[in-house]
XYZ file of C-alpha atoms in Angstrom:
460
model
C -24.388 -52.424 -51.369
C -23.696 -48.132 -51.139
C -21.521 -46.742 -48.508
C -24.226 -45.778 -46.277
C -25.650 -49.705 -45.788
C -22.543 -51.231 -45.651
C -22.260 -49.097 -42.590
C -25.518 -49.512 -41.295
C -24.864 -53.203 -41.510
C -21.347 -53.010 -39.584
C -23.090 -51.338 -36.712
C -26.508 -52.086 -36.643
C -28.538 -49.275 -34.418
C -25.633 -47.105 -34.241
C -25.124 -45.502 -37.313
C -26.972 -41.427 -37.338
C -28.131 -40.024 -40.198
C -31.182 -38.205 -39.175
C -30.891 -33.861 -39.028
C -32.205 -33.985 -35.040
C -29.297 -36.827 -34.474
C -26.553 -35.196 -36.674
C -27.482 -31.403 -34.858
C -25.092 -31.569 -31.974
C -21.860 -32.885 -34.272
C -22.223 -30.205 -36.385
C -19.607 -27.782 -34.838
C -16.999 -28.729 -32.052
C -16.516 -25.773 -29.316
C -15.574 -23.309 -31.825
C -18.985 -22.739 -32.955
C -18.189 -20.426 -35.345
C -17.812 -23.088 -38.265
C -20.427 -25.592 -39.152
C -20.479 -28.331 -41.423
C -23.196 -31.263 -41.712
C -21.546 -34.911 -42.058
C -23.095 -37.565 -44.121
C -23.271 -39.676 -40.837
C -22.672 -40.206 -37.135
C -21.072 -43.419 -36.101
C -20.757 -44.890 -33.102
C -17.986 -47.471 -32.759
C -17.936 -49.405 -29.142
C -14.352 -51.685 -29.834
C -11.661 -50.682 -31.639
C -12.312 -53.617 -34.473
C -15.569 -51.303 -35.426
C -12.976 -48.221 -35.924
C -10.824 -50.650 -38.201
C -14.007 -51.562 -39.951
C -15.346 -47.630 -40.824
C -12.377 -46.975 -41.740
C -11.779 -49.200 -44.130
C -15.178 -48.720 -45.327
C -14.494 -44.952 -45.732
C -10.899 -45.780 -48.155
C -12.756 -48.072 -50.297
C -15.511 -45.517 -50.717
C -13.282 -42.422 -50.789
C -15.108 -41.137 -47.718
C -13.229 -38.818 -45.570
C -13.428 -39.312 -41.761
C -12.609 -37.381 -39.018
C -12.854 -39.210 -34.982
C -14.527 -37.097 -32.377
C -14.211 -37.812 -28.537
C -15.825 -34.972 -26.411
C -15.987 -31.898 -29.208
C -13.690 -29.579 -26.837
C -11.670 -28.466 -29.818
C -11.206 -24.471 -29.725
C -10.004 -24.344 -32.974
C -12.172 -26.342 -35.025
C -10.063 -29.416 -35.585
C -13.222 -32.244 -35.038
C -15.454 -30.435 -37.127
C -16.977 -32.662 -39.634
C -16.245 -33.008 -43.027
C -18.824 -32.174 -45.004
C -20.325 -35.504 -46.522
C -18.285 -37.156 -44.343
C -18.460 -39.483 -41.896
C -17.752 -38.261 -37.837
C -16.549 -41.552 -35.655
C -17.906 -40.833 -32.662
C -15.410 -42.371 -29.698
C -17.704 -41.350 -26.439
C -18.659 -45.258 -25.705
C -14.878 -46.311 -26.176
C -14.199 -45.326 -22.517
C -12.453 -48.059 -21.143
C -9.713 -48.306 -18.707
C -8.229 -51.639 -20.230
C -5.206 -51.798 -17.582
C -4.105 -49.817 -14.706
C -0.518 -51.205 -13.482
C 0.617 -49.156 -10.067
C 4.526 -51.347 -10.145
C 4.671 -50.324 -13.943
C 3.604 -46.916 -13.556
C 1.377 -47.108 -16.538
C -2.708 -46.893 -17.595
C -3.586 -48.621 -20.911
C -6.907 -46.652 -22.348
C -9.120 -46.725 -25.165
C -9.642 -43.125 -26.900
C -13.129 -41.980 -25.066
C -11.894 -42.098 -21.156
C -11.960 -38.824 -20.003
C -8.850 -36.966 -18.391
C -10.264 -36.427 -15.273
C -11.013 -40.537 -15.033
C -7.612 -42.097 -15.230
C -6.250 -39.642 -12.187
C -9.753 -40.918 -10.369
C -8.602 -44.203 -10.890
C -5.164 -44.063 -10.000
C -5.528 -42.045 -7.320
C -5.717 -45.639 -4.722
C -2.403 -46.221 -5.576
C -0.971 -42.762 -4.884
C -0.275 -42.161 -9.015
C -2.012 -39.725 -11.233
C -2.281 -38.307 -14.679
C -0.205 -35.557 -15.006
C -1.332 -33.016 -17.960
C -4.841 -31.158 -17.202
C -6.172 -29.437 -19.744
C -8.967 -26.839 -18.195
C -11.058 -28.859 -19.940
C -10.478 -32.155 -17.998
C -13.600 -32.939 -16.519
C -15.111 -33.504 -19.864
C -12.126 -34.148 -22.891
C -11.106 -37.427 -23.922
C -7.371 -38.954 -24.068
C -7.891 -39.487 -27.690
C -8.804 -35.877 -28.143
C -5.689 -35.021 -25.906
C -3.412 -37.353 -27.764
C -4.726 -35.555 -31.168
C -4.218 -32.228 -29.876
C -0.893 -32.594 -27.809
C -2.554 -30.783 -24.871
C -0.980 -29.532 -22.018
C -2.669 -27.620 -19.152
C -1.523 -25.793 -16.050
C 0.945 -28.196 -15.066
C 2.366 -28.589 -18.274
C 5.595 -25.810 -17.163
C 6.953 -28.744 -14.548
C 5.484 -31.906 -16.606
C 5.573 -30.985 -19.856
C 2.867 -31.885 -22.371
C 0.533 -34.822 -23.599
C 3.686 -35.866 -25.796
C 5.405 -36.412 -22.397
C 3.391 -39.255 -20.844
C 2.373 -41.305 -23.887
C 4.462 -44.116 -23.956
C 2.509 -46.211 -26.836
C -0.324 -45.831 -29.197
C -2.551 -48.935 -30.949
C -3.455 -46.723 -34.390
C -5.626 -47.378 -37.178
C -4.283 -45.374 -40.269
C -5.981 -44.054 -42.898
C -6.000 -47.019 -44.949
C -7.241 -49.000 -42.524
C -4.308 -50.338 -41.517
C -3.822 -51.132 -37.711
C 0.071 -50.487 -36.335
C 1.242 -50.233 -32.654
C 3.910 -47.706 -32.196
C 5.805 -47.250 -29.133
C 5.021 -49.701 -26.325
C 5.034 -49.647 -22.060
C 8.816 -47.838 -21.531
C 10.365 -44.781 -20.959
C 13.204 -46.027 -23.005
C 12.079 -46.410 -26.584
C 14.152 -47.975 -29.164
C 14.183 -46.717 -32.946
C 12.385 -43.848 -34.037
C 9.827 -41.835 -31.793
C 6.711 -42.841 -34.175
C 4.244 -42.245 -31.453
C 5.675 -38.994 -30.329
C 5.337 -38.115 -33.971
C 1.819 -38.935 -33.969
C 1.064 -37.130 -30.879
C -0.254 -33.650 -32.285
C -1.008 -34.645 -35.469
C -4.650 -33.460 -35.575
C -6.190 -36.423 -36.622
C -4.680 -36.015 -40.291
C -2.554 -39.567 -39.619
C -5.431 -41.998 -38.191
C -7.154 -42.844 -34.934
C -5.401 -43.987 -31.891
C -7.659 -46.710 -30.345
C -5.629 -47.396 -27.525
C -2.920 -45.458 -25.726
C -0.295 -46.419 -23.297
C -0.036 -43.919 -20.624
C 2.562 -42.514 -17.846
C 1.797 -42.203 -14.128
C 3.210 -40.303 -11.834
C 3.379 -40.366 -8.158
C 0.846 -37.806 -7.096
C 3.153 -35.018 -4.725
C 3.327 -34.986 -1.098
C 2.734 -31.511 -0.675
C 1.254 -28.529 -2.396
C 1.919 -24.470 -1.907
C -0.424 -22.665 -3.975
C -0.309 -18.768 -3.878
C -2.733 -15.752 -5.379
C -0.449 -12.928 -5.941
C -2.564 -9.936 -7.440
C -0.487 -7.384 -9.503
C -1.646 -3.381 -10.430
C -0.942 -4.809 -14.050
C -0.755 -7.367 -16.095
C 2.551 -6.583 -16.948
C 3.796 -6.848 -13.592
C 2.115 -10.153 -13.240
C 4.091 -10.970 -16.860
C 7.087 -9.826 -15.257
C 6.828 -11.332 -11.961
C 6.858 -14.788 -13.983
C 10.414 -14.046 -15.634
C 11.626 -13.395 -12.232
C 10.600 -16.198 -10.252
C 12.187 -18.539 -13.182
C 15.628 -16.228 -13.117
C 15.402 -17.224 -9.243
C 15.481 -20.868 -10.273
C 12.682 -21.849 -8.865
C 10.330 -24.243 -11.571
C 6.691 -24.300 -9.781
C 4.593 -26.837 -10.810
C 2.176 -24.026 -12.144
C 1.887 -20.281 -13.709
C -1.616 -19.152 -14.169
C -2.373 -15.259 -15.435
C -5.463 -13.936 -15.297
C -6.616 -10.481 -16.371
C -9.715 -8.280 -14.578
C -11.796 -9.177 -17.168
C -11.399 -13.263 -16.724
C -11.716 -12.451 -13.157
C -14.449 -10.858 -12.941
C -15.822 -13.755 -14.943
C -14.696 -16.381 -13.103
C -15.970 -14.741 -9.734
C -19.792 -14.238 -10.948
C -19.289 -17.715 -12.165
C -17.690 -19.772 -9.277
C -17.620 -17.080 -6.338
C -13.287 -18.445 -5.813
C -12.711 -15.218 -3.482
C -10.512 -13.481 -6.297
C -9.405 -9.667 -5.368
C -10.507 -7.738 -8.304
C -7.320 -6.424 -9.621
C -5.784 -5.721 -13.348
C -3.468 -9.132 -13.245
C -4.037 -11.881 -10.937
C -1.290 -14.662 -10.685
C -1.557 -17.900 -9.588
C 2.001 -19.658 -8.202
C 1.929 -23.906 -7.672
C 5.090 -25.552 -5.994
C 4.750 -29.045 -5.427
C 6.912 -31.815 -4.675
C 8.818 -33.443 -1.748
C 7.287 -31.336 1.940
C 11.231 -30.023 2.864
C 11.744 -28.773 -0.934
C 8.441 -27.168 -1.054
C 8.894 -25.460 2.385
C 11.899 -24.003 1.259
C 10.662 -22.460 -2.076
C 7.735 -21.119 -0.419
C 10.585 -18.776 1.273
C 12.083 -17.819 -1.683
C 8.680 -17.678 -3.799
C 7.774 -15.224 -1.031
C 10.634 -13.154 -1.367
C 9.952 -13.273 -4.891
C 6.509 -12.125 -5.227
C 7.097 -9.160 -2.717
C 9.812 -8.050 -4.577
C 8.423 -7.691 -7.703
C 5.382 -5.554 -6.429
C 2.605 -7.600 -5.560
C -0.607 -5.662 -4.100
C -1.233 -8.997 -1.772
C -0.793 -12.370 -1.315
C -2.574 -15.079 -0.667
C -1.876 -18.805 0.118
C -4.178 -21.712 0.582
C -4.506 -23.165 4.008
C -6.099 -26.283 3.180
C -6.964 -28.186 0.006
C -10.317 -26.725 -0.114
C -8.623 -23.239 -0.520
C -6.207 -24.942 -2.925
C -9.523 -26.029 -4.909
C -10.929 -23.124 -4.794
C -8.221 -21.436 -5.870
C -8.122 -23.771 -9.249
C -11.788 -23.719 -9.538
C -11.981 -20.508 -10.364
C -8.886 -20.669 -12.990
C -10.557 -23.921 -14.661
C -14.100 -22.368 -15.048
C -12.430 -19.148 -17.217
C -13.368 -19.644 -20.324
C -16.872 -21.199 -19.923
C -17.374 -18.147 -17.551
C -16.634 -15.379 -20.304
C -19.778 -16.395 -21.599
C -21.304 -13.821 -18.803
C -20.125 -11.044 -20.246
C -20.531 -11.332 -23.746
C -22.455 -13.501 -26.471
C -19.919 -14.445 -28.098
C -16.307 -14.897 -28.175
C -13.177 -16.569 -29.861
C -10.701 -18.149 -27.598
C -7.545 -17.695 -29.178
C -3.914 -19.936 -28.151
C -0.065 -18.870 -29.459
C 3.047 -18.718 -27.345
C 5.252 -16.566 -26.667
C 8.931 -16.262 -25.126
C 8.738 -15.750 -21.498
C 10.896 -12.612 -21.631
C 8.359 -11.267 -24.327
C 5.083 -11.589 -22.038
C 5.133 -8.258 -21.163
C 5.151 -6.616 -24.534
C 2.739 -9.112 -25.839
C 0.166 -7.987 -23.052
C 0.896 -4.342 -24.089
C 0.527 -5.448 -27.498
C -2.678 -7.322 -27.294
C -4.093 -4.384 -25.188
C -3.251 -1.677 -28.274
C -5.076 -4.030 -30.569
C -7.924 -4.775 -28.585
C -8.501 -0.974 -28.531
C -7.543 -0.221 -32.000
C -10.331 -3.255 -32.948
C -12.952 -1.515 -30.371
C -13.380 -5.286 -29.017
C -13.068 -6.780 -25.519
C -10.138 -9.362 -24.970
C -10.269 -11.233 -21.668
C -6.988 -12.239 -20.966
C -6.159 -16.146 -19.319
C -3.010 -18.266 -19.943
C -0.347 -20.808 -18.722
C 2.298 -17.977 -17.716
C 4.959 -20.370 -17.531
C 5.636 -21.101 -20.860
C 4.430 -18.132 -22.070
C 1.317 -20.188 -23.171
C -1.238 -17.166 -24.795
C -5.306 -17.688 -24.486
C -6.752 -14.481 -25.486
C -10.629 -14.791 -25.256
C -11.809 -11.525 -28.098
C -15.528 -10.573 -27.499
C -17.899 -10.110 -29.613
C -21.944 -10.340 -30.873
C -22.018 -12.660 -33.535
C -25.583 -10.989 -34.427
C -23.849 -7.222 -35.017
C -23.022 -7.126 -38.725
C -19.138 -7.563 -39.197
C -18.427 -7.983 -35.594
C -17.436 -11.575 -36.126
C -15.324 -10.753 -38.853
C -13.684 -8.226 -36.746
C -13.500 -10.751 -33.987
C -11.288 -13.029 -36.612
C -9.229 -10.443 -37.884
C -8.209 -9.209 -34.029
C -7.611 -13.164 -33.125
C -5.310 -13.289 -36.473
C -2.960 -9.955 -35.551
C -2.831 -11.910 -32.104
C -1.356 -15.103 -34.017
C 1.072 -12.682 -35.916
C 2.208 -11.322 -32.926
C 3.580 -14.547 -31.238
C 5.078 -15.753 -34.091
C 7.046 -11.756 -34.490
C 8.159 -12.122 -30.881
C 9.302 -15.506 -31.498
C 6.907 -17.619 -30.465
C 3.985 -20.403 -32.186
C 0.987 -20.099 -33.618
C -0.521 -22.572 -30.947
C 0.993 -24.217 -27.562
C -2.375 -26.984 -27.121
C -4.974 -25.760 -29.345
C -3.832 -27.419 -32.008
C -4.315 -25.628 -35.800
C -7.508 -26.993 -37.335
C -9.342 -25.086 -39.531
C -9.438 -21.831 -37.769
C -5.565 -21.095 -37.903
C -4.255 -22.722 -41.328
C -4.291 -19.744 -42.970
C -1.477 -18.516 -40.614
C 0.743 -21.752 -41.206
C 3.066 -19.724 -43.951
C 3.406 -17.260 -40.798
C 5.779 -20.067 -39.296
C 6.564 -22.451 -41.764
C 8.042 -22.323 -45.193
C 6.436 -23.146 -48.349
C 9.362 -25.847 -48.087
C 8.142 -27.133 -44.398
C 4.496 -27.103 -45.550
C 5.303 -29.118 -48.741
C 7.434 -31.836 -46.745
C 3.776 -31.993 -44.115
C 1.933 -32.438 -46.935
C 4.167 -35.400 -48.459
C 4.024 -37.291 -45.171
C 0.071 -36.796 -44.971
C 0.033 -38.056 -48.856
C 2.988 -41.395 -48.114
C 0.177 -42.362 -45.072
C -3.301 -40.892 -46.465
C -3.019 -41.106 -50.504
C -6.741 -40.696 -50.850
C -6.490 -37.549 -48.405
C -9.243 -38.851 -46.376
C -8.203 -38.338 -42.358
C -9.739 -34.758 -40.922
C -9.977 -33.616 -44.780
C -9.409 -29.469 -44.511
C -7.759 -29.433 -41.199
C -3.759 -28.064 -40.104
C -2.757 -27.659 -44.195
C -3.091 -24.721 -46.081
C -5.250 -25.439 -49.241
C -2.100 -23.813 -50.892
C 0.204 -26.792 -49.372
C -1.519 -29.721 -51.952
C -4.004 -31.138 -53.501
C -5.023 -32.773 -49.771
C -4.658 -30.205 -47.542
């Protein structure tokens, strides 16, 4: 029996092979690269993942596990003559425990879902991704994302406590388990961020937290977005730690506004100020966050009244980047971090290139930790514009890592940025990535092409 019936015969009616049915896996959201798997699969329990898998070692057919295709930087894009494993019907919410603070889920549920379901109890999910309505934990998990929120709460990394994985061999180990307090080795924070290049988590063990009993939110709009970038490092040096930091530029705004209509004033940096905690606390760093914002030149401020002005507020924020899409036909959403104190130059920075390139760059990104998401625009059908488009996104990349910052804070690598690893890492660091890939994929088989520079290994 070949490769291709031994699947068909695992999961009868759910294995795609046809062009029509294989179309929409093709890219993920960076639809700049396309590849053309072998086949679609479409596992519904986590014995059926064990099973491909498995299948694809003894074969030598490399895999890579998709949940919602939100990647920005290419990292579920299929390997071509591969096989994609297709999580979307794993959506399960196999325990919700309110004493335990906890929400066992299988790879597929989307973000958005386990906050829906834990709201009842008075707990939610804490990191939120913009893309939250739509990605999947599993695709979270991969990608270590963080979100708005992630300045207070920290990232993905922070609120899985366990992960059920199937490695590349087809091997099925649980690392971590229900607790805060871990004993040994932090395996599953290890895997956390690993692209996909390790296995599949097919279920994941995560934290709740108490959802807060009150909310400020402020618009503060700035003559600059250096101001706004400065206006951030100020309200830190206050001591203040908001639960969010959101930049936008005049381009994003004027995006998000024909998009959503959120009430934005159309200004050159818009900021976007979260506390949240305990009523008394919050009351009393709305004061200072005041004091703050006045100080450091704001043009106007606004604060939500209500939670439907709060909502609005975030609305407009989350719809950003599917919004640039008005103004251009085309464009490369780009993710690197820098230092907080370095936000202003980087803005200047960014600016001189986007000029120098004669491209548009709509700036949007999680001010709080410095958290970069350029969006370049271009036409894809204007000879060498994309190329141009790639080349601006790369001096970006540089930039952050100059100033002393990453080539990606959520993002993740993929395909799009592992030709900037050396950038960062040593040919030492890359070689010791690449041995760890090799000790737990010999065959080189898990999201073949992704994170590694070819230059890395045989694998990468």
């Amino acid at each position: 029996m070949g490769f291709l019936e031994a699947l068909k015969a695992l999961l009868p009616g759910r294995v795609l092979t046809r062009e029509a049915e294989l179309a929409p896996y093709e890219s993920d959201a960076l639809t700049a690269y396309r590849k053309r798997p072998l086949a679609v699969v479409l596992p519904e329990k986590k014995e059926e993942v064990v099973g491909v898998v498995r299948l694809c070692h003894q074969y030598g057919v490399p895999f890579v596990a998709r949940g919602s295709g939100t990647s920005l930087s290419g990292g579920s894009l299929p390997v071509e003559d591969g096989v994609v494993i297709a999580l979307n019907r794993m959506n399960r919410i196999l325990r919700l425990d309110p004493k335990a603070r906890i929400a066992v889920v299988e790879p597929g549920v989307v973000n958005l879902e386990v906050s829906r379901q834990a709201a009842p109890f008075g707990l939610y999910y804490a990191p939120d991704p913009s893309s939250q309505p739509v990605s999947t934990i599993g695709g979270n998990v991969a990608f270590n994302s963080g979100g708005a929120h992630c300045l207070k709460y920290g990232m993905t990394a922070n609120h899985v406590l366990g992960l059920e994985v199937v490695t590349p061999t087809g091997e099925v180990v649980r690392l971590g388990g229900e607790s805060l307090e871990g004993v040994g080795p932090d395996l599953h924070g290890f895997f956390v961020g690993t692209e996909g290049l390790l296995g599949v988590a097919v279920e994941i063990t995560l934290r709740l937290l108490p959802r807060p009993e009150a909310y400020h939110t402020v618009l503060a709009a700035y003559p600059s977005l250096e101001a706004a970038g400065e206006a951030v490092s100020l309200i830190i040096r206050k001591g203040l730690l908001p639960g969010a930091m959101e930049i936008m530029d005049r381009l994003s705004i004027e995006a998000a506004e024909k998009a959503v209509r959120a009430g934005y004033p159309l200004v050159e940096g818009l900021l976007i100020v979260e506390l949240e905690g305990p009523k008394e606390e919050v009351a009393e760093e709305a004061l200072v966050l005041e004091r703050v914002l006045r100080e450091s030149g704001a043009l106007e401020l606004r604060v939500a009244r209500d939670e439907a002005e709060r909502q609005a507020i975030w609305k407009g924020r989350k719809a950003a980047f599917s919004a640039v899409g008005r103004l251009s036909p085309d464009y490369l959403v780009q993710d690197g971090v820098v230092p907080r104190s370095k936000l202003g130059e980087a803005l200047r920075e960014i600016q001189r290139l986007s000029r120098e390139y004669g491209l548009r760059v709509a700036n949007v990104f999680h001010a709080g930790d410095g958290n970069l998401h350029p969006l370049v625009l271009y036409d894809g059908k204007r000879p060498g514009e994309l190329e141009r488009a790639e080349a601006l996104a790369g001096e970006i990349l540089k930039l952050c890592v100059r100033l002393g910052g990453s080539l990606t804070g959520e993002h993740g690598i993929g395909v799009e940025k592992k030709g900037y690893m050396p950038e960062m890492f040593s040919p030492e660091d890359l070689l010791a990535m690449e041995e760890v890939k090799r000790a737990l994929d010999p065959k080189g088989l898990a999201n073949r092409g992704k994170v590694l520079p070819e230059v890395a290994g045989a694998h990468a």
